[in-house]
mmCIF file with all atom_site columns, C-alpha atoms in Angstrom:
data_model
loop_
_atom_site.group_PDB
_atom_site.id
_atom_site.type_symbol
_atom_site.label_atom_id
_atom_site.label_alt_id
_atom_site.label_comp_id
_atom_site.label_asym_id
_atom_site.label_entity_id
_atom_site.label_seq_id
_atom_site.pdbx_PDB_ins_code
_atom_site.Cartn_x
_atom_site.Cartn_y
_atom_site.Cartn_z
_atom_site.occupancy
_atom_site.B_iso_or_equiv
_atom_site.pdbx_formal_charge
_atom_site.auth_seq_id
_atom_site.auth_comp_id
_atom_site.auth_asym_id
_atom_site.auth_atom_id
_atom_site.pdbx_PDB_model_num
ATOM 1   C CA . UNK A 1 1   ? 0.000   0.000   0.000   1.00 0.00 ? 304 UNK A CA 1
ATOM 2   C CA . UNK A 1 2   ? 2.769   2.429   0.930   1.00 0.00 ? 305 UNK A CA 1
ATOM 3   C CA . UNK A 1 3   ? 4.764   1.473   -2.162  1.00 0.00 ? 306 UNK A CA 1
ATOM 4   C CA . UNK A 1 4   ? 1.725   2.106   -4.385  1.00 0.00 ? 307 UNK A CA 1
ATOM 5   C CA . UNK A 1 5   ? 1.136   5.507   -2.754  1.00 0.00 ? 308 UNK A CA 1
ATOM 6   C CA . UNK A 1 6   ? 4.816   6.382   -3.125  1.00 0.00 ? 309 UNK A CA 1
ATOM 7   C CA . UNK A 1 7   ? 4.783   5.286   -6.772  1.00 0.00 ? 310 UNK A CA 1
ATOM 8   C CA . UNK A 1 8   ? 1.605   7.311   -7.482  1.00 0.00 ? 311 UNK A CA 1
ATOM 9   C CA . UNK A 1 9   ? 2.999   10.465  -5.846  1.00 0.00 ? 312 UNK A CA 1
ATOM 10  C CA . UNK A 1 10  ? 6.310   10.064  -7.704  1.00 0.00 ? 313 UNK A CA 1
ATOM 11  C CA . UNK A 1 11  ? 4.408   9.661   -10.984 1.00 0.00 ? 314 UNK A CA 1
ATOM 12  C CA . UNK A 1 12  ? 2.348   12.799  -10.297 1.00 0.00 ? 315 UNK A CA 1
ATOM 13  C CA . UNK A 1 13  ? 5.485   14.792  -9.394  1.00 0.00 ? 316 UNK A CA 1
ATOM 14  C CA . UNK A 1 14  ? 7.265   13.523  -12.483 1.00 0.00 ? 317 UNK A CA 1
ATOM 15  C CA . UNK A 1 15  ? 4.277   14.452  -14.688 1.00 0.00 ? 318 UNK A CA 1
ATOM 16  C CA . UNK A 1 16  ? 4.144   17.962  -13.174 1.00 0.00 ? 319 UNK A CA 1
ATOM 17  C CA . UNK A 1 17  ? 7.890   18.419  -13.658 1.00 0.00 ? 320 UNK A CA 1
ATOM 18  C CA . UNK A 1 18  ? 7.647   17.225  -17.274 1.00 0.00 ? 321 UNK A CA 1
ATOM 19  C CA . UNK A 1 19  ? 4.716   19.578  -17.947 1.00 0.00 ? 322 UNK A CA 1
ATOM 20  C CA . UNK A 1 20  ? 6.621   22.502  -16.405 1.00 0.00 ? 323 UNK A CA 1
ATOM 21  C CA . UNK A 1 21  ? 9.762   21.683  -18.388 1.00 0.00 ? 324 UNK A CA 1
ATOM 22  C CA . UNK A 1 22  ? 7.761   21.319  -21.613 1.00 0.00 ? 325 UNK A CA 1
ATOM 23  C CA . UNK A 1 23  ? 6.101   24.710  -21.026 1.00 0.00 ? 326 UNK A CA 1
ATOM 24  C CA . UNK A 1 24  ? 9.497   26.220  -20.242 1.00 0.00 ? 327 UNK A CA 1
ATOM 25  C CA . UNK A 1 25  ? 11.147  24.917  -23.394 1.00 0.00 ? 328 UNK A CA 1
ATOM 26  C CA . UNK A 1 26  ? 8.272   25.178  -25.881 1.00 0.00 ? 329 UNK A CA 1
ATOM 27  C CA . UNK A 1 27  ? 5.826   27.708  -24.467 1.00 0.00 ? 330 UNK A CA 1
ATOM 28  C CA . UNK A 1 28  ? 5.796   31.468  -24.582 1.00 0.00 ? 331 UNK A CA 1
ATOM 29  C CA . UNK A 1 29  ? 7.220   32.891  -21.383 1.00 0.00 ? 332 UNK A CA 1
ATOM 30  C CA . UNK A 1 30  ? 6.187   36.072  -19.667 1.00 0.00 ? 333 UNK A CA 1
ATOM 31  C CA . UNK A 1 31  ? 5.555   37.693  -16.305 1.00 0.00 ? 334 UNK A CA 1
ATOM 32  C CA . UNK A 1 32  ? 2.955   36.169  -14.013 1.00 0.00 ? 335 UNK A CA 1
ATOM 33  C CA . UNK A 1 33  ? -0.617  37.417  -14.142 1.00 0.00 ? 336 UNK A CA 1
ATOM 34  C CA . UNK A 1 34  ? -1.730  39.994  -11.571 1.00 0.00 ? 337 UNK A CA 1
ATOM 35  C CA . UNK A 1 35  ? -5.446  40.151  -10.937 1.00 0.00 ? 338 UNK A CA 1
ATOM 36  C CA . UNK A 1 36  ? -7.105  42.805  -13.153 1.00 0.00 ? 339 UNK A CA 1
ATOM 37  C CA . UNK A 1 37  ? -3.999  45.020  -13.436 1.00 0.00 ? 340 UNK A CA 1
ATOM 38  C CA . UNK A 1 38  ? -1.771  42.646  -15.393 1.00 0.00 ? 341 UNK A CA 1
ATOM 39  C CA . UNK A 1 39  ? 1.658   44.200  -16.005 1.00 0.00 ? 342 UNK A CA 1
ATOM 40  C CA . UNK A 1 40  ? 0.362   47.783  -16.115 1.00 0.00 ? 343 UNK A CA 1
ATOM 41  C CA . UNK A 1 41  ? 1.970   48.860  -12.824 1.00 0.00 ? 344 UNK A CA 1
ATOM 42  C CA . UNK A 1 42  ? 5.381   47.516  -13.826 1.00 0.00 ? 345 UNK A CA 1
ATOM 43  C CA . UNK A 1 43  ? 5.098   49.014  -17.323 1.00 0.00 ? 346 UNK A CA 1
ATOM 44  C CA . UNK A 1 44  ? 4.163   52.437  -15.902 1.00 0.00 ? 347 UNK A CA 1
ATOM 45  C CA . UNK A 1 45  ? 7.133   52.315  -13.522 1.00 0.00 ? 348 UNK A CA 1
ATOM 46  C CA . UNK A 1 46  ? 9.585   51.434  -16.326 1.00 0.00 ? 349 UNK A CA 1
ATOM 47  C CA . UNK A 1 47  ? 8.122   54.169  -18.549 1.00 0.00 ? 350 UNK A CA 1
ATOM 48  C CA . UNK A 1 48  ? 8.495   56.785  -15.788 1.00 0.00 ? 351 UNK A CA 1
ATOM 49  C CA . UNK A 1 49  ? 12.123  55.754  -15.240 1.00 0.00 ? 352 UNK A CA 1
ATOM 50  C CA . UNK A 1 50  ? 12.803  55.998  -18.974 1.00 0.00 ? 353 UNK A CA 1
ATOM 51  C CA . UNK A 1 51  ? 11.152  59.426  -19.190 1.00 0.00 ? 354 UNK A CA 1
ATOM 52  C CA . UNK A 1 52  ? 13.187  60.749  -16.264 1.00 0.00 ? 355 UNK A CA 1
ATOM 53  C CA . UNK A 1 53  ? 16.662  59.580  -17.137 1.00 0.00 ? 356 UNK A CA 1
ATOM 54  C CA . UNK A 1 54  ? 16.843  59.044  -20.889 1.00 0.00 ? 357 UNK A CA 1
ATOM 55  C CA . UNK A 1 55  ? 17.502  61.768  -23.426 1.00 0.00 ? 358 UNK A CA 1
ATOM 56  C CA . UNK A 1 56  ? 17.050  60.988  -27.067 1.00 0.00 ? 359 UNK A CA 1
ATOM 57  C CA . UNK A 1 57  ? 19.309  62.303  -29.782 1.00 0.00 ? 360 UNK A CA 1
ATOM 58  C CA . UNK A 1 58  ? 17.433  64.022  -32.598 1.00 0.00 ? 361 UNK A CA 1
ATOM 59  C CA . UNK A 1 59  ? 19.232  61.952  -35.228 1.00 0.00 ? 362 UNK A CA 1
ATOM 60  C CA . UNK A 1 60  ? 18.854  58.638  -33.391 1.00 0.00 ? 363 UNK A CA 1
ATOM 61  C CA . UNK A 1 61  ? 15.944  56.527  -34.623 1.00 0.00 ? 364 UNK A CA 1
ATOM 62  C CA . UNK A 1 62  ? 16.184  54.033  -31.762 1.00 0.00 ? 365 UNK A CA 1
ATOM 63  C CA . UNK A 1 63  ? 13.109  55.276  -29.893 1.00 0.00 ? 366 UNK A CA 1
ATOM 64  C CA . UNK A 1 64  ? 12.105  51.953  -28.333 1.00 0.00 ? 367 UNK A CA 1
ATOM 65  C CA . UNK A 1 65  ? 14.011  52.463  -25.022 1.00 0.00 ? 368 UNK A CA 1
ATOM 66  C CA . UNK A 1 66  ? 11.981  55.600  -24.396 1.00 0.00 ? 369 UNK A CA 1
ATOM 67  C CA . UNK A 1 67  ? 8.593   54.637  -25.781 1.00 0.00 ? 370 UNK A CA 1
ATOM 68  C CA . UNK A 1 68  ? 8.388   50.967  -24.713 1.00 0.00 ? 371 UNK A CA 1
ATOM 69  C CA . UNK A 1 69  ? 11.155  50.175  -22.220 1.00 0.00 ? 372 UNK A CA 1
ATOM 70  C CA . UNK A 1 70  ? 9.223   47.171  -20.869 1.00 0.00 ? 373 UNK A CA 1
ATOM 71  C CA . UNK A 1 71  ? 9.436   45.468  -24.285 1.00 0.00 ? 374 UNK A CA 1
ATOM 72  C CA . UNK A 1 72  ? 13.213  45.739  -24.358 1.00 0.00 ? 375 UNK A CA 1
ATOM 73  C CA . UNK A 1 73  ? 13.544  44.607  -20.734 1.00 0.00 ? 376 UNK A CA 1
ATOM 74  C CA . UNK A 1 74  ? 11.418  41.513  -21.362 1.00 0.00 ? 377 UNK A CA 1
ATOM 75  C CA . UNK A 1 75  ? 13.171  40.786  -24.657 1.00 0.00 ? 378 UNK A CA 1
ATOM 76  C CA . UNK A 1 76  ? 16.595  40.875  -23.005 1.00 0.00 ? 379 UNK A CA 1
ATOM 77  C CA . UNK A 1 77  ? 15.345  38.803  -20.071 1.00 0.00 ? 380 UNK A CA 1
ATOM 78  C CA . UNK A 1 78  ? 13.843  36.025  -22.195 1.00 0.00 ? 381 UNK A CA 1
ATOM 79  C CA . UNK A 1 79  ? 16.509  36.008  -24.917 1.00 0.00 ? 382 UNK A CA 1
ATOM 80  C CA . UNK A 1 80  ? 19.091  35.171  -22.272 1.00 0.00 ? 383 UNK A CA 1
ATOM 81  C CA . UNK A 1 81  ? 17.314  31.935  -21.394 1.00 0.00 ? 384 UNK A CA 1
ATOM 82  C CA . UNK A 1 82  ? 16.326  31.059  -24.944 1.00 0.00 ? 385 UNK A CA 1
ATOM 83  C CA . UNK A 1 83  ? 17.039  27.522  -26.139 1.00 0.00 ? 386 UNK A CA 1
ATOM 84  C CA . UNK A 1 84  ? 16.377  28.569  -29.730 1.00 0.00 ? 387 UNK A CA 1
ATOM 85  C CA . UNK A 1 85  ? 19.126  29.240  -32.257 1.00 0.00 ? 388 UNK A CA 1
ATOM 86  C CA . UNK A 1 86  ? 18.196  32.893  -32.743 1.00 0.00 ? 389 UNK A CA 1
ATOM 87  C CA . UNK A 1 87  ? 17.307  35.796  -30.526 1.00 0.00 ? 390 UNK A CA 1
ATOM 88  C CA . UNK A 1 88  ? 13.933  37.494  -30.638 1.00 0.00 ? 391 UNK A CA 1
ATOM 89  C CA . UNK A 1 89  ? 11.881  34.840  -28.897 1.00 0.00 ? 392 UNK A CA 1
ATOM 90  C CA . UNK A 1 90  ? 8.215   35.827  -28.450 1.00 0.00 ? 393 UNK A CA 1
ATOM 91  C CA . UNK A 1 91  ? 7.051   36.696  -24.964 1.00 0.00 ? 394 UNK A CA 1
ATOM 92  C CA . UNK A 1 92  ? 3.711   37.231  -23.299 1.00 0.00 ? 395 UNK A CA 1
ATOM 93  C CA . UNK A 1 93  ? 2.662   40.244  -21.241 1.00 0.00 ? 396 UNK A CA 1
ATOM 94  C CA . UNK A 1 94  ? -0.631  41.291  -19.685 1.00 0.00 ? 397 UNK A CA 1
ATOM 95  C CA . UNK A 1 95  ? -2.567  44.461  -20.545 1.00 0.00 ? 398 UNK A CA 1
ATOM 96  C CA . UNK A 1 96  ? -5.014  44.384  -17.691 1.00 0.00 ? 399 UNK A CA 1
ATOM 97  C CA . UNK A 1 97  ? -6.755  40.995  -17.761 1.00 0.00 ? 400 UNK A CA 1
ATOM 98  C CA . UNK A 1 98  ? -5.922  40.374  -21.447 1.00 0.00 ? 401 UNK A CA 1
ATOM 99  C CA . UNK A 1 99  ? -2.782  38.501  -22.542 1.00 0.00 ? 402 UNK A CA 1
ATOM 100 C CA . UNK A 1 100 ? -0.748  39.910  -25.426 1.00 0.00 ? 403 UNK A CA 1
ATOM 101 C CA . UNK A 1 101 ? 2.134   38.330  -27.321 1.00 0.00 ? 404 UNK A CA 1
ATOM 102 C CA . UNK A 1 102 ? 5.070   40.419  -28.508 1.00 0.00 ? 405 UNK A CA 1
ATOM 103 C CA . UNK A 1 103 ? 7.085   39.249  -31.513 1.00 0.00 ? 406 UNK A CA 1
ATOM 104 C CA . UNK A 1 104 ? 10.555  40.573  -32.320 1.00 0.00 ? 407 UNK A CA 1
ATOM 105 C CA . UNK A 1 105 ? 11.525  38.065  -35.005 1.00 0.00 ? 408 UNK A CA 1
ATOM 106 C CA . UNK A 1 106 ? 10.779  39.472  -38.483 1.00 0.00 ? 409 UNK A CA 1
ATOM 107 C CA . UNK A 1 107 ? 10.232  36.066  -40.060 1.00 0.00 ? 410 UNK A CA 1
ATOM 108 C CA . UNK A 1 108 ? 7.708   35.131  -37.382 1.00 0.00 ? 411 UNK A CA 1
ATOM 109 C CA . UNK A 1 109 ? 5.879   38.456  -37.793 1.00 0.00 ? 412 UNK A CA 1
ATOM 110 C CA . UNK A 1 110 ? 5.753   37.945  -41.560 1.00 0.00 ? 413 UNK A CA 1
ATOM 111 C CA . UNK A 1 111 ? 4.430   34.406  -41.117 1.00 0.00 ? 414 UNK A CA 1
ATOM 112 C CA . UNK A 1 112 ? 1.730   35.561  -38.699 1.00 0.00 ? 415 UNK A CA 1
ATOM 113 C CA . UNK A 1 113 ? 0.618   38.475  -40.858 1.00 0.00 ? 416 UNK A CA 1
ATOM 114 C CA . UNK A 1 114 ? 0.528   36.563  -44.137 1.00 0.00 ? 417 UNK A CA 1
ATOM 115 C CA . UNK A 1 115 ? -0.568  33.066  -43.159 1.00 0.00 ? 418 UNK A CA 1
ATOM 116 C CA . UNK A 1 116 ? -2.661  33.628  -40.043 1.00 0.00 ? 419 UNK A CA 1
ATOM 117 C CA . UNK A 1 117 ? -4.109  37.085  -40.666 1.00 0.00 ? 420 UNK A CA 1
ATOM 118 C CA . UNK A 1 118 ? -7.707  35.884  -40.394 1.00 0.00 ? 421 UNK A CA 1
ATOM 119 C CA . UNK A 1 119 ? -7.024  34.591  -36.865 1.00 0.00 ? 422 UNK A CA 1
ATOM 120 C CA . UNK A 1 120 ? -6.262  38.052  -35.483 1.00 0.00 ? 423 UNK A CA 1
ATOM 121 C CA . UNK A 1 121 ? -8.762  40.842  -35.046 1.00 0.00 ? 424 UNK A CA 1
ATOM 122 C CA . UNK A 1 122 ? -8.286  44.486  -34.217 1.00 0.00 ? 425 UNK A CA 1
ATOM 123 C CA . UNK A 1 123 ? -9.201  45.583  -30.722 1.00 0.00 ? 426 UNK A CA 1
ATOM 124 C CA . UNK A 1 124 ? -12.321 47.641  -30.297 1.00 0.00 ? 427 UNK A CA 1
ATOM 125 C CA . UNK A 1 125 ? -11.162 51.251  -30.133 1.00 0.00 ? 428 UNK A CA 1
ATOM 126 C CA . UNK A 1 126 ? -11.773 53.458  -27.134 1.00 0.00 ? 429 UNK A CA 1
ATOM 127 C CA . UNK A 1 127 ? -14.742 55.829  -27.698 1.00 0.00 ? 430 UNK A CA 1
ATOM 128 C CA . UNK A 1 128 ? -12.441 58.864  -27.446 1.00 0.00 ? 431 UNK A CA 1
ATOM 129 C CA . UNK A 1 129 ? -10.235 57.513  -30.221 1.00 0.00 ? 432 UNK A CA 1
ATOM 130 C CA . UNK A 1 130 ? -13.306 56.763  -32.330 1.00 0.00 ? 433 UNK A CA 1
ATOM 131 C CA . UNK A 1 131 ? -14.497 60.348  -31.817 1.00 0.00 ? 434 UNK A CA 1
ATOM 132 C CA . UNK A 1 132 ? -11.095 61.723  -32.881 1.00 0.00 ? 435 UNK A CA 1
ATOM 133 C CA . UNK A 1 133 ? -10.287 59.415  -35.804 1.00 0.00 ? 436 UNK A CA 1
ATOM 134 C CA . UNK A 1 134 ? -13.650 58.112  -36.902 1.00 0.00 ? 437 UNK A CA 1
ATOM 135 C CA . UNK A 1 135 ? -14.069 54.694  -38.470 1.00 0.00 ? 438 UNK A CA 1
ATOM 136 C CA . UNK A 1 136 ? -11.297 54.924  -41.019 1.00 0.00 ? 439 UNK A CA 1
ATOM 137 C CA . UNK A 1 137 ? -9.042  52.347  -42.607 1.00 0.00 ? 440 UNK A CA 1
ATOM 138 C CA . UNK A 1 138 ? -7.107  51.822  -39.379 1.00 0.00 ? 441 UNK A CA 1
ATOM 139 C CA . UNK A 1 139 ? -10.095 50.876  -37.233 1.00 0.00 ? 442 UNK A CA 1
ATOM 140 C CA . UNK A 1 140 ? -12.384 48.884  -39.546 1.00 0.00 ? 443 UNK A CA 1
ATOM 141 C CA . UNK A 1 141 ? -12.286 45.226  -40.556 1.00 0.00 ? 444 UNK A CA 1
ATOM 142 C CA . UNK A 1 142 ? -13.843 42.852  -43.034 1.00 0.00 ? 445 UNK A CA 1
ATOM 143 C CA . UNK A 1 143 ? -15.984 44.214  -45.859 1.00 0.00 ? 446 UNK A CA 1
ATOM 144 C CA . UNK A 1 144 ? -15.772 47.781  -44.519 1.00 0.00 ? 447 UNK A CA 1
ATOM 145 C CA . UNK A 1 145 ? -11.971 47.544  -44.652 1.00 0.00 ? 448 UNK A CA 1
ATOM 146 C CA . UNK A 1 146 ? -12.113 46.264  -48.251 1.00 0.00 ? 449 UNK A CA 1
ATOM 147 C CA . UNK A 1 147 ? -14.404 49.144  -49.256 1.00 0.00 ? 450 UNK A CA 1
ATOM 148 C CA . UNK A 1 148 ? -12.219 51.768  -47.523 1.00 0.00 ? 451 UNK A CA 1
ATOM 149 C CA . UNK A 1 149 ? -9.087  50.264  -49.038 1.00 0.00 ? 452 UNK A CA 1
ATOM 150 C CA . UNK A 1 150 ? -10.604 50.326  -52.528 1.00 0.00 ? 453 UNK A CA 1
ATOM 151 C CA . UNK A 1 151 ? -11.413 54.032  -52.114 1.00 0.00 ? 454 UNK A CA 1
ATOM 152 C CA . UNK A 1 152 ? -7.961  54.958  -50.760 1.00 0.00 ? 455 UNK A CA 1
ATOM 153 C CA . UNK A 1 153 ? -5.857  52.700  -53.005 1.00 0.00 ? 456 UNK A CA 1
ATOM 154 C CA . UNK A 1 154 ? -5.743  54.965  -56.118 1.00 0.00 ? 457 UNK A CA 1
ATOM 155 C CA . UNK A 1 155 ? -4.138  57.755  -54.066 1.00 0.00 ? 458 UNK A CA 1
ATOM 156 C CA . UNK A 1 156 ? -1.141  55.489  -53.457 1.00 0.00 ? 459 UNK A CA 1
ATOM 157 C CA . UNK A 1 157 ? -0.671  54.336  -57.044 1.00 0.00 ? 460 UNK A CA 1
ATOM 158 C CA . UNK A 1 158 ? 2.937   54.537  -58.236 1.00 0.00 ? 461 UNK A CA 1
ATOM 159 C CA . UNK A 1 159 ? 2.175   57.212  -60.869 1.00 0.00 ? 462 UNK A CA 1
ATOM 160 C CA . UNK A 1 160 ? 0.575   59.525  -58.295 1.00 0.00 ? 463 UNK A CA 1
ATOM 161 C CA . UNK A 1 161 ? 3.452   59.023  -55.870 1.00 0.00 ? 464 UNK A CA 1
ATOM 162 C CA . UNK A 1 162 ? 5.992   59.773  -58.629 1.00 0.00 ? 465 UNK A CA 1
ATOM 163 C CA . UNK A 1 163 ? 4.167   63.005  -59.496 1.00 0.00 ? 466 UNK A CA 1
ATOM 164 C CA . UNK A 1 164 ? 4.106   64.006  -55.853 1.00 0.00 ? 467 UNK A CA 1
ATOM 165 C CA . UNK A 1 165 ? 7.813   63.242  -55.414 1.00 0.00 ? 468 UNK A CA 1
ATOM 166 C CA . UNK A 1 166 ? 8.705   65.185  -58.578 1.00 0.00 ? 469 UNK A CA 1
ATOM 167 C CA . UNK A 1 167 ? 6.745   68.194  -57.304 1.00 0.00 ? 470 UNK A CA 1
ATOM 168 C CA . UNK A 1 168 ? 8.526   67.983  -53.923 1.00 0.00 ? 471 UNK A CA 1
ATOM 169 C CA . UNK A 1 169 ? 11.923  67.686  -55.614 1.00 0.00 ? 472 UNK A CA 1
ATOM 170 C CA . UNK A 1 170 ? 11.184  70.685  -57.868 1.00 0.00 ? 473 UNK A CA 1
ATOM 171 C CA . UNK A 1 171 ? 10.194  72.757  -54.834 1.00 0.00 ? 474 UNK A CA 1
ATOM 172 C CA . UNK A 1 172 ? 13.393  71.835  -52.993 1.00 0.00 ? 475 UNK A CA 1
ATOM 173 C CA . UNK A 1 173 ? 15.465  72.649  -56.090 1.00 0.00 ? 476 UNK A CA 1
ATOM 174 C CA . UNK A 1 174 ? 13.826  76.093  -56.349 1.00 0.00 ? 477 UNK A CA 1
ATOM 175 C CA . UNK A 1 175 ? 14.618  76.745  -52.660 1.00 0.00 ? 478 UNK A CA 1
ATOM 176 C CA . UNK A 1 176 ? 18.247  75.705  -53.216 1.00 0.00 ? 479 UNK A CA 1
ATOM 177 C CA . UNK A 1 177 ? 18.531  78.037  -56.219 1.00 0.00 ? 480 UNK A CA 1
ATOM 178 C CA . UNK A 1 178 ? 17.172  80.959  -54.152 1.00 0.00 ? 481 UNK A CA 1
ATOM 179 C CA . UNK A 1 179 ? 19.707  80.184  -51.417 1.00 0.00 ? 482 UNK A CA 1
ATOM 180 C CA . UNK A 1 180 ? 22.544  80.030  -53.953 1.00 0.00 ? 483 UNK A CA 1
ATOM 181 C CA . UNK A 1 181 ? 21.434  83.349  -55.507 1.00 0.00 ? 484 UNK A CA 1
ATOM 182 C CA . UNK A 1 182 ? 21.380  85.071  -52.107 1.00 0.00 ? 485 UNK A CA 1
ATOM 183 C CA . UNK A 1 183 ? 24.804  83.622  -51.305 1.00 0.00 ? 486 UNK A CA 1
ATOM 184 C CA . UNK A 1 184 ? 26.165  84.888  -54.633 1.00 0.00 ? 487 UNK A CA 1
ATOM 185 C CA . UNK A 1 185 ? 24.998  88.428  -53.771 1.00 0.00 ? 488 UNK A CA 1
ATOM 186 C CA . UNK A 1 186 ? 26.609  88.212  -50.338 1.00 0.00 ? 489 UNK A CA 1
ATOM 187 C CA . UNK A 1 187 ? 29.881  86.876  -51.780 1.00 0.00 ? 490 UNK A CA 1
ATOM 188 C CA . UNK A 1 188 ? 29.886  89.632  -54.448 1.00 0.00 ? 491 UNK A CA 1
ATOM 189 C CA . UNK A 1 189 ? 29.402  92.337  -51.818 1.00 0.00 ? 492 UNK A CA 1
ATOM 190 C CA . UNK A 1 190 ? 32.160  90.753  -49.684 1.00 0.00 ? 493 UNK A CA 1
ATOM 191 C CA . UNK A 1 191 ? 34.611  90.654  -52.591 1.00 0.00 ? 494 UNK A CA 1
ATOM 192 C CA . UNK A 1 192 ? 33.756  94.287  -53.468 1.00 0.00 ? 495 UNK A CA 1
ATOM 193 C CA . UNK A 1 193 ? 34.446  95.268  -49.862 1.00 0.00 ? 496 UNK A CA 1
ATOM 194 C CA . UNK A 1 194 ? 37.789  93.426  -49.875 1.00 0.00 ? 497 UNK A CA 1
ATOM 195 C CA . UNK A 1 195 ? 38.722  95.062  -53.212 1.00 0.00 ? 498 UNK A CA 1
ATOM 196 C CA . UNK A 1 196 ? 37.964  98.558  -51.863 1.00 0.00 ? 499 UNK A CA 1
ATOM 197 C CA . UNK A 1 197 ? 39.898  97.830  -48.640 1.00 0.00 ? 500 UNK A CA 1
ATOM 198 C CA . UNK A 1 198 ? 42.965  96.732  -50.614 1.00 0.00 ? 501 UNK A CA 1
ATOM 199 C CA . UNK A 1 199 ? 43.069  99.876  -52.787 1.00 0.00 ? 502 UNK A CA 1
ATOM 200 C CA . UNK A 1 200 ? 42.555  102.346 -49.917 1.00 0.00 ? 503 UNK A CA 1
#
């Protein structure tokens, strides 16, 4: 009787350990769930720290440490323990009571967007955002999205974009010519001044 009980408890412990190890190796890792708040408190704290101490260079396009520091912190934390060949392992975080998965691997993002696009739906927008933006191409789905896309698509045709770029380039060229003309006048007046100073 005792041997059977010992064998049953060992089997249960072994099954739990195997399930935990399988989830650790195969599953998507992330912070534990907090009731109703999710990771919001931690994300707010990291964002406040980033806003206080981090200055961004105007020419630096690496804005992620300032805008979403919690993404980078989680990415670095879970990439360290990754058993995969490449970095950029997906991780899970909680926005309130809803789980969200963050992908950093471009190939995985491409696979999800092209092959599994019908499995993912846009979140319902906050009423304030709906009042500001309306139900445009960004916020609609399904047949409404197809209709909006069909209306907007001709504006982004290659011919229209080329015309727009040519007009922008012509405007910039005209500005450069005005600048060069004003510089020529200034250089001429400077050389006249130097010539008069030499002959005095």
